mmCIF file of C-alpha atoms in Angstrom:
data_model
loop_
_atom_site.group_PDB
_atom_site.id
_atom_site.type_symbol
_atom_site.label_atom_id
_atom_site.label_comp_id
_atom_site.label_asym_id
_atom_site.label_seq_id
_atom_site.Cartn_x
_atom_site.Cartn_y
_atom_site.Cartn_z
ATOM 1 C CA UNK S 76 24.430 -46.202 0.689
ATOM 2 C CA UNK S 77 24.424 -44.702 4.179
ATOM 3 C CA UNK S 78 25.571 -41.077 4.352
ATOM 4 C CA UNK S 79 24.805 -40.308 0.706
ATOM 5 C CA UNK S 80 23.435 -36.768 0.301
ATOM 6 C CA UNK S 81 19.879 -36.383 -0.980
ATOM 7 C CA UNK S 82 19.754 -35.770 -4.716
ATOM 8 C CA UNK S 83 18.365 -32.340 -5.633
ATOM 9 C CA UNK S 84 16.087 -31.899 -8.662
ATOM 10 C CA UNK S 85 14.522 -28.553 -9.523
ATOM 11 C CA UNK S 86 12.555 -27.248 -12.478
ATOM 12 C CA UNK S 87 13.346 -24.081 -14.397
ATOM 13 C CA UNK S 88 10.578 -22.117 -12.679
ATOM 14 C CA UNK S 89 11.621 -23.419 -9.264
ATOM 15 C CA UNK S 90 15.206 -22.391 -9.956
ATOM 16 C CA UNK S 91 14.129 -18.824 -10.759
ATOM 17 C CA UNK S 92 12.185 -18.553 -7.505
ATOM 18 C CA UNK S 93 15.004 -20.094 -5.444
ATOM 19 C CA UNK S 94 17.507 -17.632 -6.912
ATOM 20 C CA UNK S 95 15.142 -14.801 -6.051
ATOM 21 C CA UNK S 96 14.799 -16.009 -2.448
ATOM 22 C CA UNK S 97 18.547 -16.522 -2.030
ATOM 23 C CA UNK S 98 19.213 -12.863 -2.940
ATOM 24 C CA UNK S 99 16.094 -11.309 -1.422
ATOM 25 C CA UNK S 100 16.273 -8.817 1.422
ATOM 26 C CA UNK S 101 12.595 -9.091 2.261
ATOM 27 C CA UNK S 102 12.441 -12.778 3.216
ATOM 28 C CA UNK S 103 14.009 -14.037 6.433
ATOM 29 C CA UNK S 104 17.697 -14.958 6.559
ATOM 30 C CA UNK S 105 16.850 -18.595 7.234
ATOM 31 C CA UNK S 106 14.730 -18.841 4.075
ATOM 32 C CA UNK S 107 17.529 -17.236 2.061
ATOM 33 C CA UNK S 108 20.041 -19.751 3.482
ATOM 34 C CA UNK S 109 17.834 -22.731 2.699
ATOM 35 C CA UNK S 110 17.199 -21.548 -0.858
ATOM 36 C CA UNK S 111 20.957 -21.285 -1.315
ATOM 37 C CA UNK S 112 21.418 -24.827 0.048
ATOM 38 C CA UNK S 113 19.012 -26.228 -2.538
ATOM 39 C CA UNK S 114 20.679 -24.309 -5.379
ATOM 40 C CA UNK S 115 24.172 -25.409 -4.386
ATOM 41 C CA UNK S 116 22.983 -28.986 -3.946
ATOM 42 C CA UNK S 117 21.540 -28.859 -7.455
ATOM 43 C CA UNK S 118 24.972 -27.787 -8.719
ATOM 44 C CA UNK S 119 26.444 -31.010 -7.243
ATOM 45 C CA UNK S 120 28.281 -29.613 -4.233
ATOM 46 C CA UNK S 121 28.805 -31.816 -1.165
ATOM 47 C CA UNK S 122 27.228 -30.972 2.176
ATOM 48 C CA UNK S 123 30.612 -30.006 3.655
ATOM 49 C CA UNK S 124 31.194 -27.448 0.884
ATOM 50 C CA UNK S 125 27.677 -26.064 1.184
ATOM 51 C CA UNK S 126 27.960 -25.744 4.975
ATOM 52 C CA UNK S 127 31.072 -23.574 4.605
ATOM 53 C CA UNK S 128 29.281 -21.254 2.168
ATOM 54 C CA UNK S 129 26.025 -20.776 4.074
ATOM 55 C CA UNK S 130 27.393 -20.899 7.622
ATOM 56 C CA UNK S 131 25.477 -23.980 8.828
ATOM 57 C CA UNK S 132 26.730 -27.348 9.948
ATOM 58 C CA UNK S 133 26.694 -30.381 7.667
ATOM 59 C CA UNK S 134 23.768 -32.078 9.429
ATOM 60 C CA UNK S 135 21.432 -29.079 8.927
ATOM 61 C CA UNK S 136 22.412 -28.837 5.279
ATOM 62 C CA UNK S 137 21.549 -32.507 4.868
ATOM 63 C CA UNK S 138 18.161 -32.031 6.562
ATOM 64 C CA UNK S 139 17.076 -29.289 4.134
ATOM 65 C CA UNK S 140 18.309 -31.245 1.140
ATOM 66 C CA UNK S 141 16.165 -34.170 2.279
ATOM 67 C CA UNK S 142 13.132 -31.953 2.855
ATOM 68 C CA UNK S 143 13.406 -30.546 -0.654
ATOM 69 C CA UNK S 144 13.766 -34.047 -2.131
ATOM 70 C CA UNK S 145 10.747 -35.336 -0.206
ATOM 71 C CA UNK S 146 8.561 -32.352 -1.180
ATOM 72 C CA UNK S 147 9.625 -32.066 -4.809
ATOM 73 C CA UNK S 148 6.777 -34.178 -6.167
ATOM 74 C CA UNK S 149 4.225 -32.009 -4.357
ATOM 75 C CA UNK S 150 5.883 -28.846 -5.685
ATOM 76 C CA UNK S 151 5.635 -30.212 -9.208
ATOM 77 C CA UNK S 152 1.904 -30.755 -8.704
ATOM 78 C CA UNK S 153 1.522 -27.131 -7.574
ATOM 79 C CA UNK S 154 3.550 -25.927 -10.548
ATOM 80 C CA UNK S 155 1.398 -27.854 -13.031
ATOM 81 C CA UNK S 156 -2.046 -27.248 -11.533
ATOM 82 C CA UNK S 157 -1.745 -23.830 -9.837
ATOM 83 C CA UNK S 158 1.493 -22.165 -11.003
ATOM 84 C CA UNK S 159 0.568 -18.886 -9.302
ATOM 85 C CA UNK S 160 0.806 -20.571 -5.914
ATOM 86 C CA UNK S 161 4.217 -22.161 -6.505
ATOM 87 C CA UNK S 162 5.973 -19.223 -4.865
ATOM 88 C CA UNK S 163 3.805 -19.584 -1.768
ATOM 89 C CA UNK S 164 4.417 -23.345 -1.644
ATOM 90 C CA UNK S 165 8.214 -22.964 -1.789
ATOM 91 C CA UNK S 166 8.159 -20.276 0.901
ATOM 92 C CA UNK S 167 6.045 -22.515 3.091
ATOM 93 C CA UNK S 168 8.491 -25.405 2.589
ATOM 94 C CA UNK S 169 11.573 -23.328 3.436
ATOM 95 C CA UNK S 170 10.022 -21.517 6.407
ATOM 96 C CA UNK S 171 10.135 -22.664 10.030
ATOM 97 C CA UNK S 172 7.217 -24.705 11.298
ATOM 98 C CA UNK S 173 4.999 -22.978 13.892
ATOM 99 C CA UNK S 174 6.274 -23.404 17.423
ATOM 100 C CA UNK S 175 3.915 -23.932 20.356
ATOM 101 C CA UNK S 176 5.395 -21.142 22.488
ATOM 102 C CA UNK S 177 4.155 -20.198 25.936
ATOM 103 C CA UNK S 178 0.531 -20.857 26.980
ATOM 104 C CA UNK S 179 -1.884 -18.116 25.947
ATOM 105 C CA UNK S 180 -2.487 -15.464 28.593
ATOM 106 C CA UNK S 181 -5.994 -14.646 27.338
ATOM 107 C CA UNK S 182 -8.677 -17.017 26.142
ATOM 108 C CA UNK S 183 -10.261 -16.886 22.704
ATOM 109 C CA UNK S 184 -13.474 -15.628 24.317
ATOM 110 C CA UNK S 185 -11.641 -12.695 25.917
ATOM 111 C CA UNK S 186 -9.943 -11.786 22.641
ATOM 112 C CA UNK S 187 -13.290 -11.933 20.814
ATOM 113 C CA UNK S 188 -14.899 -9.648 23.385
ATOM 114 C CA UNK S 189 -12.001 -7.209 23.063
ATOM 115 C CA UNK S 190 -12.338 -7.097 19.265
ATOM 116 C CA UNK S 191 -16.123 -6.696 19.582
ATOM 117 C CA UNK S 192 -15.543 -3.775 21.948
ATOM 118 C CA UNK S 193 -13.315 -2.106 19.359
ATOM 119 C CA UNK S 194 -16.184 -2.339 16.852
ATOM 120 C CA UNK S 195 -18.576 -0.459 19.158
ATOM 121 C CA UNK S 196 -18.881 3.352 19.093
ATOM 122 C CA UNK S 197 -17.091 4.806 22.149
ATOM 123 C CA UNK S 198 -20.191 6.803 23.096
ATOM 124 C CA UNK S 199 -21.936 3.544 24.090
ATOM 125 C CA UNK S 200 -19.334 3.270 26.833
ATOM 126 C CA UNK S 201 -19.835 6.882 27.898
ATOM 127 C CA UNK S 202 -16.435 8.003 26.628
ATOM 128 C CA UNK S 203 -16.184 11.519 25.068
ATOM 129 C CA UNK S 204 -14.152 10.426 22.035
ATOM 130 C CA UNK S 205 -15.119 9.787 18.421
ATOM 131 C CA UNK S 206 -12.887 6.747 17.918
ATOM 132 C CA UNK S 207 -11.104 4.214 20.075
ATOM 133 C CA UNK S 208 -7.445 4.469 20.955
ATOM 134 C CA UNK S 209 -5.474 1.497 22.244
ATOM 135 C CA UNK S 210 -5.230 3.002 25.723
ATOM 136 C CA UNK S 211 -8.959 3.770 25.865
ATOM 137 C CA UNK S 212 -9.741 0.217 24.723
ATOM 138 C CA UNK S 213 -7.525 -1.254 27.402
ATOM 139 C CA UNK S 214 -9.132 0.886 30.112
ATOM 140 C CA UNK S 215 -12.649 -0.024 28.973
ATOM 141 C CA UNK S 216 -11.817 -3.740 28.745
ATOM 142 C CA UNK S 217 -10.545 -3.678 32.326
ATOM 143 C CA UNK S 218 -13.560 -1.637 33.454
ATOM 144 C CA UNK S 219 -15.962 -4.174 31.933
ATOM 145 C CA UNK S 220 -13.903 -6.978 33.504
ATOM 146 C CA UNK S 221 -13.218 -8.585 30.135
ATOM 147 C CA UNK S 222 -9.654 -8.957 31.360
ATOM 148 C CA UNK S 223 -8.033 -8.263 34.694
ATOM 149 C CA UNK S 224 -5.080 -6.506 33.120
ATOM 150 C CA UNK S 225 -3.601 -6.147 29.625
ATOM 151 C CA UNK S 226 -0.917 -4.007 28.040
ATOM 152 C CA UNK S 227 -1.606 -1.417 25.359
ATOM 153 C CA UNK S 228 0.759 -3.163 22.946
ATOM 154 C CA UNK S 229 -1.066 -6.480 23.403
ATOM 155 C CA UNK S 230 -4.368 -4.786 22.556
ATOM 156 C CA UNK S 231 -2.749 -3.495 19.385
ATOM 157 C CA UNK S 232 -1.503 -6.970 18.448
ATOM 158 C CA UNK S 233 -4.970 -8.492 18.851
ATOM 159 C CA UNK S 234 -6.545 -5.754 16.716
ATOM 160 C CA UNK S 235 -3.865 -6.212 14.069
ATOM 161 C CA UNK S 236 -4.528 -9.956 13.942
ATOM 162 C CA UNK S 237 -8.255 -9.286 13.527
ATOM 163 C CA UNK S 238 -7.617 -6.554 10.897
ATOM 164 C CA UNK S 239 -9.635 -4.071 12.980
ATOM 165 C CA UNK S 240 -8.552 -0.427 12.672
ATOM 166 C CA UNK S 241 -10.793 1.780 14.840
ATOM 167 C CA UNK S 242 -8.497 4.775 14.348
ATOM 168 C CA UNK S 243 -9.132 4.863 10.588
ATOM 169 C CA UNK S 244 -12.231 5.897 8.701
ATOM 170 C CA UNK S 245 -13.507 6.110 5.142
ATOM 171 C CA UNK S 246 -16.346 8.232 3.819
ATOM 172 C CA UNK S 247 -19.347 6.519 2.290
ATOM 173 C CA UNK S 248 -22.468 7.791 0.552
ATOM 174 C CA UNK S 249 -25.965 6.597 1.376
ATOM 175 C CA UNK S 250 -28.264 6.955 -1.616
ATOM 176 C CA UNK S 251 -31.642 8.626 -1.152
ATOM 177 C CA UNK S 252 -33.155 6.560 -3.968
ATOM 178 C CA UNK S 253 -35.507 3.998 -2.410
ATOM 179 C CA UNK S 254 -36.320 2.085 -5.590
ATOM 180 C CA UNK S 255 -33.469 -0.432 -6.087
ATOM 181 C CA UNK S 256 -34.330 -0.996 -9.747
ATOM 182 C CA UNK S 257 -34.281 2.711 -10.493
ATOM 183 C CA UNK S 258 -31.005 3.097 -8.595
ATOM 184 C CA UNK S 259 -29.484 0.224 -10.568
ATOM 185 C CA UNK S 260 -30.558 1.865 -13.826
ATOM 186 C CA UNK S 261 -28.994 5.170 -12.865
ATOM 187 C CA UNK S 262 -25.733 3.538 -11.773
ATOM 188 C CA UNK S 263 -25.538 1.615 -15.055
ATOM 189 C CA UNK S 264 -26.190 4.834 -16.958
ATOM 190 C CA UNK S 265 -23.256 6.633 -15.354
ATOM 191 C CA UNK S 266 -20.926 3.613 -15.601
ATOM 192 C CA UNK S 267 -21.852 3.135 -19.257
ATOM 193 C CA UNK S 268 -21.044 6.796 -19.901
ATOM 194 C CA UNK S 269 -17.541 6.320 -18.510
ATOM 195 C CA UNK S 270 -16.983 3.033 -20.347
ATOM 196 C CA UNK S 271 -18.019 4.520 -23.698
ATOM 197 C CA UNK S 272 -16.006 7.718 -23.259
ATOM 198 C CA UNK S 273 -12.768 6.477 -24.852
ATOM 199 C CA UNK S 274 -14.500 5.049 -27.925
ATOM 200 C CA UNK S 275 -16.544 8.207 -28.474
ATOM 201 C CA UNK S 276 -13.452 10.370 -28.143
ATOM 202 C CA UNK S 277 -11.629 8.273 -30.725
ATOM 203 C CA UNK S 278 -14.531 8.196 -33.217
ATOM 204 C CA UNK S 279 -15.827 11.773 -33.224
ATOM 205 C CA UNK S 280 -13.831 13.650 -30.591
ATOM 206 C CA UNK S 281 -16.602 13.711 -27.980
ATOM 207 C CA UNK S 282 -15.434 15.089 -24.625
ATOM 208 C CA UNK S 283 -16.719 13.272 -21.532
ATOM 209 C CA UNK S 284 -16.164 15.484 -18.507
ATOM 210 C CA UNK S 285 -16.990 14.872 -14.847
ATOM 211 C CA UNK S 286 -17.780 18.219 -13.198
ATOM 212 C CA UNK S 287 -17.998 19.102 -9.520
ATOM 213 C CA UNK S 288 -17.284 21.928 -7.087
ATOM 214 C CA UNK S 289 -14.900 22.147 -4.155
ATOM 215 C CA UNK S 290 -16.359 24.756 -1.830
ATOM 216 C CA UNK S 291 -15.031 26.835 1.065
ATOM 217 C CA UNK S 292 -11.413 26.675 -0.048
ATOM 218 C CA UNK S 293 -9.340 29.095 2.011
ATOM 219 C CA UNK S 294 -7.638 31.800 -0.020
ATOM 220 C CA UNK S 295 -4.475 32.347 2.022
ATOM 221 C CA UNK S 296 -1.136 33.973 1.388
ATOM 222 C CA UNK S 297 2.000 33.279 3.421
ATOM 223 C CA UNK S 298 3.433 36.354 5.082
ATOM 224 C CA UNK S 299 7.001 35.434 4.158
ATOM 225 C CA UNK S 300 8.571 33.335 1.396
ATOM 226 C CA UNK S 301 9.259 29.719 2.254
ATOM 227 C CA UNK S 302 12.751 28.422 2.801
ATOM 228 C CA UNK S 303 13.994 26.059 0.074
ATOM 229 C CA UNK S 304 15.319 22.542 0.571
ATOM 230 C CA UNK S 305 18.792 22.338 2.061
ATOM 231 C CA UNK S 306 21.061 19.387 2.927
ATOM 232 C CA UNK S 307 19.649 17.763 6.071
ATOM 233 C CA UNK S 308 16.681 20.152 5.982
ATOM 234 C CA UNK S 309 13.265 19.897 4.311
ATOM 235 C CA UNK S 310 11.322 22.710 2.647
ATOM 236 C CA UNK S 311 9.924 25.107 5.281
ATOM 237 C CA UNK S 312 6.784 27.145 4.507
ATOM 238 C CA UNK S 313 6.073 30.195 6.642
ATOM 239 C CA UNK S 314 3.693 29.452 9.514
ATOM 240 C CA UNK S 315 1.893 32.828 9.567
ATOM 241 C CA UNK S 316 -0.460 33.709 6.708
ATOM 242 C CA UNK S 317 -3.075 36.260 5.678
ATOM 243 C CA UNK S 318 -6.542 34.910 4.953
ATOM 244 C CA UNK S 319 -8.524 36.539 2.159
ATOM 245 C CA UNK S 320 -11.746 34.610 2.705
ATOM 246 C CA UNK S 321 -12.857 31.500 0.870
ATOM 247 C CA UNK S 322 -13.314 30.550 -2.746
ATOM 248 C CA UNK S 323 -15.023 27.807 -4.739
ATOM 249 C CA UNK S 324 -13.247 25.745 -7.372
ATOM 250 C CA UNK S 325 -15.410 24.366 -10.172
ATOM 251 C CA UNK S 326 -13.494 22.017 -12.440
ATOM 252 C CA UNK S 327 -14.128 19.272 -14.955
ATOM 253 C CA UNK S 328 -12.046 16.124 -15.302
ATOM 254 C CA UNK S 329 -11.753 14.689 -18.801
ATOM 255 C CA UNK S 330 -12.255 11.003 -18.019
ATOM 256 C CA UNK S 331 -10.298 9.915 -21.103
ATOM 257 C CA UNK S 332 -7.177 12.074 -20.852
ATOM 258 C CA UNK S 333 -7.260 12.702 -17.094
ATOM 259 C CA UNK S 334 -6.760 16.426 -17.672
ATOM 260 C CA UNK S 335 -8.547 19.221 -15.792
ATOM 261 C CA UNK S 336 -10.730 21.178 -18.206
ATOM 262 C CA UNK S 337 -11.329 24.913 -17.769
ATOM 263 C CA UNK S 338 -11.137 25.294 -13.970
ATOM 264 C CA UNK S 339 -13.107 28.206 -12.508
ATOM 265 C CA UNK S 340 -12.537 30.074 -9.249
ATOM 266 C CA UNK S 341 -15.552 31.987 -7.916
ATOM 267 C CA UNK S 342 -16.645 33.274 -4.534
ATOM 268 C CA UNK S 343 -19.761 31.057 -4.539
ATOM 269 C CA UNK S 344 -21.351 28.260 -6.575
ATOM 270 C CA UNK S 345 -24.624 29.832 -7.638
ATOM 271 C CA UNK S 346 -26.630 29.038 -10.752
ATOM 272 C CA UNK S 347 -25.201 31.772 -13.038
ATOM 273 C CA UNK S 348 -21.642 30.821 -12.137
ATOM 274 C CA UNK S 349 -22.147 27.164 -13.003
ATOM 275 C CA UNK S 350 -23.838 28.057 -16.300
ATOM 276 C CA UNK S 351 -20.937 30.365 -17.148
ATOM 277 C CA UNK S 352 -18.491 27.575 -16.315
ATOM 278 C CA UNK S 353 -20.247 25.149 -18.677
ATOM 279 C CA UNK S 354 -20.308 27.806 -21.404
ATOM 280 C CA UNK S 355 -16.577 28.506 -21.040
ATOM 281 C CA UNK S 356 -15.822 24.780 -21.105
ATOM 282 C CA UNK S 357 -17.787 24.221 -24.311
ATOM 283 C CA UNK S 358 -16.143 27.270 -25.901
ATOM 284 C CA UNK S 359 -12.757 25.540 -25.637
ATOM 285 C CA UNK S 360 -13.909 23.228 -28.455
ATOM 286 C CA UNK S 361 -17.254 24.536 -29.775
ATOM 287 C CA UNK S 362 -17.360 22.186 -32.769
ATOM 288 C CA UNK S 363 -17.177 19.030 -30.649
ATOM 289 C CA UNK S 364 -19.826 17.205 -28.654
ATOM 290 C CA UNK S 365 -19.663 17.324 -24.875
ATOM 291 C CA UNK S 366 -20.970 14.973 -22.180
ATOM 292 C CA UNK S 367 -20.991 16.392 -18.644
ATOM 293 C CA UNK S 368 -21.452 14.064 -15.670
ATOM 294 C CA UNK S 369 -22.660 15.984 -12.608
ATOM 295 C CA UNK S 370 -24.369 15.273 -9.298
ATOM 296 C CA UNK S 371 -27.915 16.175 -8.270
ATOM 297 C CA UNK S 372 -27.208 19.700 -7.020
ATOM 298 C CA UNK S 373 -30.027 22.073 -8.001
ATOM 299 C CA UNK S 374 -27.639 24.374 -9.879
ATOM 300 C CA UNK S 375 -26.711 21.421 -12.128
ATOM 301 C CA UNK S 376 -30.259 21.144 -13.502
ATOM 302 C CA UNK S 377 -31.364 24.763 -13.415
ATOM 303 C CA UNK S 378 -33.571 26.676 -15.802
ATOM 304 C CA UNK S 379 -30.631 28.798 -16.933
ATOM 305 C CA UNK S 380 -28.655 25.688 -17.833
ATOM 306 C CA UNK S 381 -31.544 24.346 -19.918
ATOM 307 C CA UNK S 382 -31.775 27.647 -21.766
ATOM 308 C CA UNK S 383 -28.033 27.601 -22.442
ATOM 309 C CA UNK S 384 -28.223 24.083 -23.866
ATOM 310 C CA UNK S 385 -31.230 24.984 -25.991
ATOM 311 C CA UNK S 386 -29.454 28.073 -27.286
ATOM 312 C CA UNK S 387 -26.277 26.175 -28.151
ATOM 313 C CA UNK S 388 -28.301 23.441 -29.840
ATOM 314 C CA UNK S 389 -30.409 25.918 -31.794
ATOM 315 C CA UNK S 390 -33.830 24.835 -30.479
ATOM 316 C CA UNK S 391 -36.406 27.431 -31.554
ATOM 317 C CA UNK S 392 -39.387 25.916 -29.695
ATOM 318 C CA UNK S 393 -40.880 27.081 -26.431
ATOM 319 C CA UNK S 394 -39.176 25.313 -23.541
ATOM 320 C CA UNK S 395 -42.044 25.584 -21.080
ATOM 321 C CA UNK S 396 -41.856 26.447 -17.399
ATOM 322 C CA UNK S 397 -39.657 25.141 -14.646
ATOM 323 C CA UNK S 398 -41.303 22.365 -12.655
ATOM 324 C CA UNK S 399 -41.900 22.409 -8.928
ATOM 325 C CA UNK S 400 -39.744 20.396 -6.538
ATOM 326 C CA UNK S 401 -40.395 16.681 -6.584
ATOM 327 C CA UNK S 402 -42.020 16.610 -10.024
ATOM 328 C CA UNK S 403 -40.755 16.227 -13.551
ATOM 329 C CA UNK S 404 -41.874 18.212 -16.585
ATOM 330 C CA UNK S 405 -41.537 16.884 -20.108
ATOM 331 C CA UNK S 406 -41.775 19.432 -22.834
ATOM 332 C CA UNK S 407 -43.533 18.636 -26.148
ATOM 333 C CA UNK S 408 -41.607 17.189 -29.037
ATOM 334 C CA UNK S 409 -39.781 19.708 -31.126
ATOM 335 C CA UNK S 410 -39.781 19.515 -34.888
ATOM 336 C CA UNK S 411 -36.499 17.662 -34.617
ATOM 337 C CA UNK S 412 -38.267 14.921 -32.562
ATOM 338 C CA UNK S 413 -36.136 15.625 -29.465
ATOM 339 C CA UNK S 414 -37.013 16.647 -25.928
ATOM 340 C CA UNK S 415 -35.257 19.272 -23.880
ATOM 341 C CA UNK S 416 -33.851 18.321 -20.479
ATOM 342 C CA UNK S 417 -36.076 18.940 -17.517
ATOM 343 C CA UNK S 418 -35.350 21.332 -14.669
ATOM 344 C CA UNK S 419 -37.135 19.311 -12.002
ATOM 345 C CA UNK S 420 -35.807 18.280 -8.625
ATOM 346 C CA UNK S 421 -33.060 15.753 -7.940
ATOM 347 C CA UNK S 422 -35.678 13.004 -7.769
ATOM 348 C CA UNK S 423 -36.610 13.510 -11.405
ATOM 349 C CA UNK S 424 -35.945 10.423 -13.504
ATOM 350 C CA UNK S 425 -37.383 11.358 -16.888
ATOM 351 C CA UNK S 426 -35.562 10.559 -20.111
ATOM 352 C CA UNK S 427 -34.390 13.772 -21.747
ATOM 353 C CA UNK S 428 -32.566 14.468 -24.989
ATOM 354 C CA UNK S 429 -31.575 17.537 -26.937
ATOM 355 C CA UNK S 430 -30.023 17.646 -30.390
ATOM 356 C CA UNK S 431 -27.023 19.843 -30.952
ATOM 357 C CA UNK S 432 -23.292 20.086 -30.408
ATOM 358 C CA UNK S 433 -23.398 20.009 -26.601
ATOM 359 C CA UNK S 434 -24.137 16.990 -24.381
ATOM 360 C CA UNK S 435 -25.046 17.192 -20.758
ATOM 361 C CA UNK S 436 -25.757 13.982 -18.912
ATOM 362 C CA UNK S 437 -27.429 13.958 -15.504
ATOM 363 C CA UNK S 438 -27.164 10.910 -13.250
ATOM 364 C CA UNK S 439 -30.511 11.359 -11.530
ATOM 365 C CA UNK S 440 -32.267 10.366 -14.733
ATOM 366 C CA UNK S 441 -31.883 7.822 -17.485
ATOM 367 C CA UNK S 442 -29.310 8.183 -20.170
ATOM 368 C CA UNK S 443 -30.390 10.060 -23.259
ATOM 369 C CA UNK S 444 -30.779 8.722 -26.742
ATOM 370 C CA UNK S 445 -27.743 8.167 -28.885
ATOM 371 C CA UNK S 446 -28.895 10.759 -31.438
ATOM 372 C CA UNK S 447 -29.063 13.614 -28.986
ATOM 373 C CA UNK S 448 -26.490 16.345 -28.885
ATOM 374 C CA UNK S 449 -27.157 17.621 -25.381
ATOM 375 C CA UNK S 450 -27.530 15.154 -22.541
ATOM 376 C CA UNK S 451 -27.497 15.596 -18.796
ATOM 377 C CA UNK S 452 -26.154 12.843 -16.486
ATOM 378 C CA UNK S 453 -26.079 13.357 -12.753
ATOM 379 C CA UNK S 454 -23.813 11.321 -10.516
#
């Protein structure tokens, strides 16, 4: 009959989401009101009663009850076929439809040119800055006559819509390996080392450690003690300090436990210091096997490091001579049918294994055999 309120039907999952929206502080107030209307309508309340509770008139309450009734079949399809998108579908139903608004001030072509300008290095425009600011972008857009005039805030809105952030930057590493197949092999070797670390630690207690140095760390001491936290006041370190030069931190991260293993502070990062660091690390658990993942720094594949590994593994054979840069030297088989790691340059990709209680793994070369006790993997 005329004037009868639309009947509300909701599923259990829909009811949970509607209750969440009705109490949420992150969704808009209108969405929260409309979710409450549907829930109260499901409880059998009349439109007049619902309007008093949500603060809307009876006609608006009736409109949203009808919209839910008309869209319920579609929501059920979403819930059955793609349940993860049910939340999005209900939000879309309860949200306001897009309004046309005022005519656009700038054309799509102008906006595209502005975004393209933000993707250019500022030096191409002759500006002595390393990254664009909103004000610099606006000035350059006007100078190039992309637009006659535009506000700084409007430039920011267009960049936000395009997800362009010229003020931010992330570091990236360009590999020097030109052979894509060889690079893929090396990447798989390192990734496999990390993936197998937990299983090896559980089976035989093998430690997989990623080692690197942080250089030129300032050794400073504040001239006065800092002031502690107080009500309405944050912690305040002393501004003035005494600088005692720089130091180098060499540390290993156990990739299974996430713990720092045997950190070392030295003035520099020379070959003897790195060898001593590896020796101290192994001495923390001399009976276990160790896998060290390092980068291609020359001190990470030095002659002294090879001698240390050979000594710890008890290899009595002659190790040979260190190779020249750019080449790779393979020593003869020992009586144990193993090969010692090479001390060639970072471009060396030979397969090297050493038997013993210590593993070093170097990412510039292939992974070593499973029977070896000392492997080198360079990142």
